[in-house]
Amino acid sequence: EIVLTQSPGTLSLSPGERATLSCRASQSVSSSYLAWYQQKPGQAPRLLIYGASSRATGIPDRFSGSGSGTDFTLTISRLEPEDFAVYYCQQYGSSPPKTFGQGTKVEIK
Amino acid sequence: EVQLVESGGGLVQPGGSLRLSCAASGFTFSSYEMNWVRQAPGKGLEWVSYISSSGSTIYYADSVKGRFTISRDNAKNSLYLQMNSLRAEDTAVYYCARELKWELPPDYWGQGTLVTVSS
């Protein structure tokens, strides 16, 4: 089973600032089958990034993903008020289970 | 418009059973693979189970293997999760989520249904 570890646990930033979130895997994620989700309180997760760096339909270009192997990053170039939420990474496409990271909360400073 | 609507959650005693349903609309359900993902109160996301578009391939998380059964009825555009021998640690919001193929992540999720296991 691939274990995903996200850091930091909480990121305190102001609107307009850049956010950098990390997701580290316990073993290599095949073919960069790594996704990022955003979740706001009381809502279902929303897919942001798949294949480590491809934006899902309708996702603004201030969201970008990068990385390969065991180290992946989600970057939000300039935080908008609606971006304050919890972000999860997930690995998929290899043998189950499709594990999630424990999440990073991006909060308003 | 794509819609996934879960139902069937509620309060159940430890050791009891519950059947969750997920009604799909707005897309060709039979072309999509489906997942159940859960989230305990205040906690992160946990993948529970997967079923292929035809129902021929099924996977479970170790935490539910032997107790939960995933199934689907493509004629009714519906996904199910039969949950038996429920434990307190199964308390969570259960989401159904679709994916086009195994090599893609779930791209659309329902709003979830809450299952509470308590005496």
Tab-separated table of C-alpha atoms in Angstrom:
chain	number	residue	atom	x	y	z
A	1	GLU	CA	0.000	0.000	0.000
A	2	ILE	CA	1.288	3.451	-0.941
A	3	VAL	CA	1.177	5.887	1.974
A	4	LEU	CA	0.848	9.575	1.109
A	5	THR	CA	2.112	12.189	3.559
A	6	GLN	CA	1.049	15.790	3.082
A	7	SER	CA	2.789	18.822	4.509
A	8	PRO	CA	2.301	21.162	6.126
A	9	GLY	CA	-0.787	20.205	8.085
A	10	THR	CA	-1.963	23.811	8.075
A	11	LEU	CA	-0.869	26.734	5.926
A	12	SER	CA	-1.759	30.242	7.129
A	13	LEU	CA	-1.628	32.756	4.289
A	14	SER	CA	-3.247	35.975	3.132
A	15	PRO	CA	-5.268	36.473	-0.058
A	16	GLY	CA	-2.932	37.191	-2.959
A	17	GLU	CA	-0.099	35.106	-1.527
A	18	ARG	CA	1.343	31.954	-3.091
A	19	ALA	CA	0.547	28.569	-1.546
A	20	THR	CA	2.817	25.551	-1.937
A	21	LEU	CA	1.496	22.190	-0.730
A	22	SER	CA	3.538	18.987	-0.643
A	23	CYS	CA	2.559	15.333	-1.039
A	24	ARG	CA	5.192	12.647	-0.525
A	25	ALA	CA	4.614	8.982	-1.355
A	26	SER	CA	6.127	5.992	0.448
A	27	GLN	CA	6.978	4.467	-2.925
A	28	SER	CA	7.020	5.661	-6.492
A	29	VAL	CA	3.598	6.562	-7.931
A	30	SER	CA	3.374	4.864	-11.302
A	31	SER	CA	2.865	7.046	-14.377
A	32	SER	CA	2.342	10.052	-12.110
A	33	TYR	CA	-1.129	8.821	-11.202
A	34	LEU	CA	-1.458	11.555	-8.595
A	35	ALA	CA	-4.506	13.783	-8.127
A	36	TRP	CA	-5.321	16.805	-5.988
A	37	TYR	CA	-8.746	17.648	-4.560
A	38	GLN	CA	-10.178	20.690	-2.824
A	39	GLN	CA	-12.811	20.293	-0.121
A	40	LYS	CA	-14.771	23.041	1.588
A	41	PRO	CA	-16.812	22.485	4.781
A	42	GLY	CA	-20.004	20.547	4.150
A	43	GLN	CA	-19.131	19.931	0.501
A	44	ALA	CA	-17.891	17.008	-1.530
A	45	PRO	CA	-14.300	17.027	-2.782
A	46	ARG	CA	-13.660	18.699	-6.130
A	47	LEU	CA	-11.030	17.375	-8.520
A	48	LEU	CA	-8.372	19.989	-9.294
A	49	ILE	CA	-5.408	18.148	-10.805
A	50	TYR	CA	-4.878	14.691	-12.269
A	51	GLY	CA	-1.826	12.998	-13.762
A	52	ALA	CA	0.230	15.140	-11.357
A	53	SER	CA	0.004	18.243	-13.552
A	54	SER	CA	-3.154	18.300	-15.694
A	55	ARG	CA	-5.913	20.645	-14.604
A	56	ALA	CA	-9.419	19.216	-14.458
A	57	THR	CA	-12.227	20.832	-16.438
A	58	GLY	CA	-13.043	24.344	-15.281
A	59	ILE	CA	-10.154	24.691	-12.840
A	60	PRO	CA	-8.518	28.158	-12.922
A	61	ASP	CA	-4.925	28.355	-14.100
A	62	ARG	CA	-3.757	29.718	-10.750
A	63	PHE	CA	-3.799	26.052	-9.673
A	64	SER	CA	-0.853	24.004	-10.914
A	65	GLY	CA	0.600	20.616	-10.074
A	66	SER	CA	4.078	19.238	-10.500
A	67	GLY	CA	6.289	16.361	-9.489
A	68	SER	CA	6.937	12.707	-10.221
A	69	GLY	CA	8.075	9.556	-8.497
A	70	THR	CA	7.542	10.166	-4.797
A	71	ASP	CA	7.389	13.967	-4.522
A	72	PHE	CA	4.483	16.074	-5.732
A	73	THR	CA	3.472	19.705	-5.282
A	74	LEU	CA	0.267	21.696	-5.649
A	75	THR	CA	0.813	25.420	-6.141
A	76	ILE	CA	-1.826	28.124	-5.949
A	77	SER	CA	-0.154	31.151	-7.505
A	78	ARG	CA	-2.308	33.870	-5.921
A	79	LEU	CA	-4.835	32.875	-3.287
A	80	GLU	CA	-8.394	34.012	-3.849
A	81	PRO	CA	-10.871	34.143	-0.923
A	82	GLU	CA	-12.626	31.030	-2.262
A	83	ASP	CA	-9.374	29.001	-2.197
A	84	PHE	CA	-9.260	28.694	1.584
A	85	ALA	CA	-10.131	25.038	2.082
A	86	VAL	CA	-8.634	21.603	2.746
A	87	TYR	CA	-6.590	19.978	-0.017
A	88	TYR	CA	-6.013	16.251	-0.447
A	89	CYS	CA	-3.704	14.309	-2.715
A	90	GLN	CA	-4.657	10.828	-3.946
A	91	GLN	CA	-2.791	8.135	-5.819
A	92	TYR	CA	-4.715	5.985	-8.284
A	93	GLY	CA	-4.160	3.787	-11.315
A	94	SER	CA	-1.972	1.238	-9.584
A	95	SER	CA	-2.928	-1.707	-7.395
A	96	PRO	CA	-5.604	-0.831	-4.841
A	97	PRO	CA	-6.109	0.754	-2.386
A	98	LYS	CA	-6.430	4.213	-3.856
A	99	THR	CA	-4.948	6.024	-0.920
A	100	PHE	CA	-5.383	9.659	0.095
A	101	GLY	CA	-3.060	11.929	1.990
A	102	GLN	CA	-4.251	13.249	5.340
A	103	GLY	CA	-4.925	16.728	3.968
A	104	THR	CA	-3.532	20.259	4.192
A	105	LYS	CA	-5.738	23.054	5.462
A	106	VAL	CA	-5.147	26.437	3.850
A	107	GLU	CA	-6.487	29.052	6.237
A	108	ILE	CA	-6.680	32.827	6.204
A	109	LYS	CA	-3.870	34.464	8.146
B	1	GLU	CA	-26.100	18.065	-15.584
B	2	VAL	CA	-24.168	15.292	-13.859
B	3	GLN	CA	-25.828	14.197	-10.622
B	4	LEU	CA	-24.896	11.580	-8.054
B	5	VAL	CA	-27.333	11.359	-5.168
B	6	GLU	CA	-26.590	9.090	-2.222
B	7	SER	CA	-29.263	7.786	0.122
B	8	GLY	CA	-29.776	5.140	2.777
B	9	GLY	CA	-27.651	6.538	5.565
B	10	GLY	CA	-28.820	6.764	9.136
B	11	LEU	CA	-28.306	5.561	12.686
B	12	VAL	CA	-27.591	1.861	13.165
B	13	GLN	CA	-26.443	-0.195	16.134
B	14	PRO	CA	-23.049	-1.909	16.190
B	15	GLY	CA	-23.309	-5.236	14.391
B	16	GLY	CA	-26.190	-3.995	12.278
B	17	SER	CA	-26.569	-3.597	8.532
B	18	LEU	CA	-27.336	-0.787	6.134
B	19	ARG	CA	-27.618	-0.496	2.358
B	20	LEU	CA	-26.522	2.691	0.670
B	21	SER	CA	-27.669	3.693	-2.797
B	22	CYS	CA	-26.286	6.174	-5.302
B	23	ALA	CA	-28.586	7.353	-8.095
B	24	ALA	CA	-26.786	8.633	-11.169
B	25	SER	CA	-28.110	10.932	-13.885
B	26	GLY	CA	-26.848	13.297	-16.543
B	27	PHE	CA	-24.258	10.905	-17.961
B	28	THR	CA	-23.938	7.381	-19.348
B	29	PHE	CA	-23.674	5.496	-16.065
B	30	SER	CA	-22.781	2.176	-17.687
B	31	SER	CA	-19.617	3.705	-19.169
B	32	TYR	CA	-18.193	4.773	-15.831
B	33	GLU	CA	-16.423	2.962	-13.071
B	34	MET	CA	-17.618	3.831	-9.588
B	35	ASN	CA	-16.187	4.189	-6.123
B	36	TRP	CA	-17.350	4.616	-2.552
B	37	VAL	CA	-15.208	6.935	-0.427
B	38	ARG	CA	-15.906	7.789	3.198
B	39	GLN	CA	-14.976	10.553	5.601
B	40	ALA	CA	-15.255	10.155	9.358
B	41	PRO	CA	-16.372	13.298	11.211
B	42	GLY	CA	-13.549	15.845	11.194
B	43	LYS	CA	-11.182	13.414	9.466
B	44	GLY	CA	-9.718	12.846	6.017
B	45	LEU	CA	-10.882	10.860	3.032
B	46	GLU	CA	-10.709	7.059	2.938
B	47	TRP	CA	-11.288	5.038	-0.240
B	48	VAL	CA	-13.696	2.156	0.499
B	49	SER	CA	-14.513	0.246	-2.667
B	50	TYR	CA	-14.418	0.219	-6.482
B	51	ILE	CA	-16.493	-1.471	-9.158
B	52	SER	CA	-15.784	-1.536	-12.877
B	53	SER	CA	-18.330	-0.356	-15.437
B	54	SER	CA	-19.586	-3.885	-16.088
B	55	GLY	CA	-19.348	-4.965	-12.464
B	56	SER	CA	-16.834	-7.666	-13.292
B	57	THR	CA	-13.956	-6.169	-11.263
B	58	ILE	CA	-14.365	-5.201	-7.624
B	59	TYR	CA	-11.887	-4.045	-4.983
B	60	TYR	CA	-12.246	-3.251	-1.286
B	61	ALA	CA	-10.173	-1.527	1.358
B	62	ASP	CA	-8.842	-3.977	3.935
B	63	SER	CA	-10.866	-2.181	6.622
B	64	VAL	CA	-14.182	-3.270	5.049
B	65	LYS	CA	-13.268	-6.467	3.211
B	66	GLY	CA	-15.638	-9.311	4.126
B	67	ARG	CA	-18.212	-6.918	5.599
B	68	PHE	CA	-19.152	-4.581	2.746
B	69	THR	CA	-20.381	-5.506	-0.742
B	70	ILE	CA	-20.425	-3.114	-3.682
B	71	SER	CA	-22.771	-3.675	-6.614
B	72	ARG	CA	-24.422	-1.781	-9.438
B	73	ASP	CA	-27.491	-1.956	-11.667
B	74	ASN	CA	-26.717	-0.275	-14.969
B	75	ALA	CA	-30.344	-0.578	-16.080
B	76	LYS	CA	-31.367	1.505	-13.066
B	77	ASN	CA	-28.341	3.845	-13.163
B	78	SER	CA	-27.635	2.930	-9.573
B	79	LEU	CA	-24.713	2.000	-7.355
B	80	TYR	CA	-25.057	0.221	-4.021
B	81	LEU	CA	-23.050	-0.523	-0.904
B	82	GLN	CA	-24.311	-3.258	1.395
B	83	MET	CA	-22.716	-2.778	4.806
B	84	ASN	CA	-22.891	-5.612	7.349
B	85	SER	CA	-21.353	-6.121	10.797
B	86	LEU	CA	-21.076	-2.377	11.219
B	87	ARG	CA	-18.646	-0.945	13.767
B	88	ALA	CA	-18.345	2.426	15.452
B	89	GLU	CA	-15.338	3.182	13.258
B	90	ASP	CA	-17.542	2.902	10.157
B	91	THR	CA	-19.275	6.130	11.201
B	92	ALA	CA	-18.700	8.545	8.324
B	93	VAL	CA	-20.155	10.419	5.416
B	94	TYR	CA	-20.166	8.027	2.468
B	95	TYR	CA	-19.641	9.492	-0.991
B	96	CYS	CA	-20.111	7.817	-4.330
B	97	ALA	CA	-17.719	9.031	-7.019
B	98	ARG	CA	-17.398	8.239	-10.709
B	99	GLU	CA	-14.298	7.761	-12.822
B	100	LEU	CA	-14.037	7.164	-16.562
B	101	LYS	CA	-11.357	4.503	-16.181
B	102	TRP	CA	-8.972	3.078	-13.603
B	103	GLU	CA	-6.155	5.267	-14.899
B	104	LEU	CA	-8.104	8.429	-14.069
B	105	PRO	CA	-9.180	9.689	-10.645
B	106	PRO	CA	-12.804	10.192	-9.638
B	107	ASP	CA	-13.913	13.407	-11.321
B	108	TYR	CA	-17.367	13.890	-9.838
B	109	TRP	CA	-18.672	13.121	-6.364
B	110	GLY	CA	-22.096	13.067	-4.810
B	111	GLN	CA	-22.912	15.114	-1.718
B	112	GLY	CA	-22.704	12.118	0.584
B	113	THR	CA	-24.897	10.314	3.097
B	114	LEU	CA	-24.104	10.075	6.809
B	115	VAL	CA	-23.865	6.695	8.486
B	116	THR	CA	-23.718	6.686	12.281
B	117	VAL	CA	-22.964	3.452	14.118
B	118	SER	CA	-23.841	3.808	17.763
B	119	SER	CA	-25.829	2.120	20.496
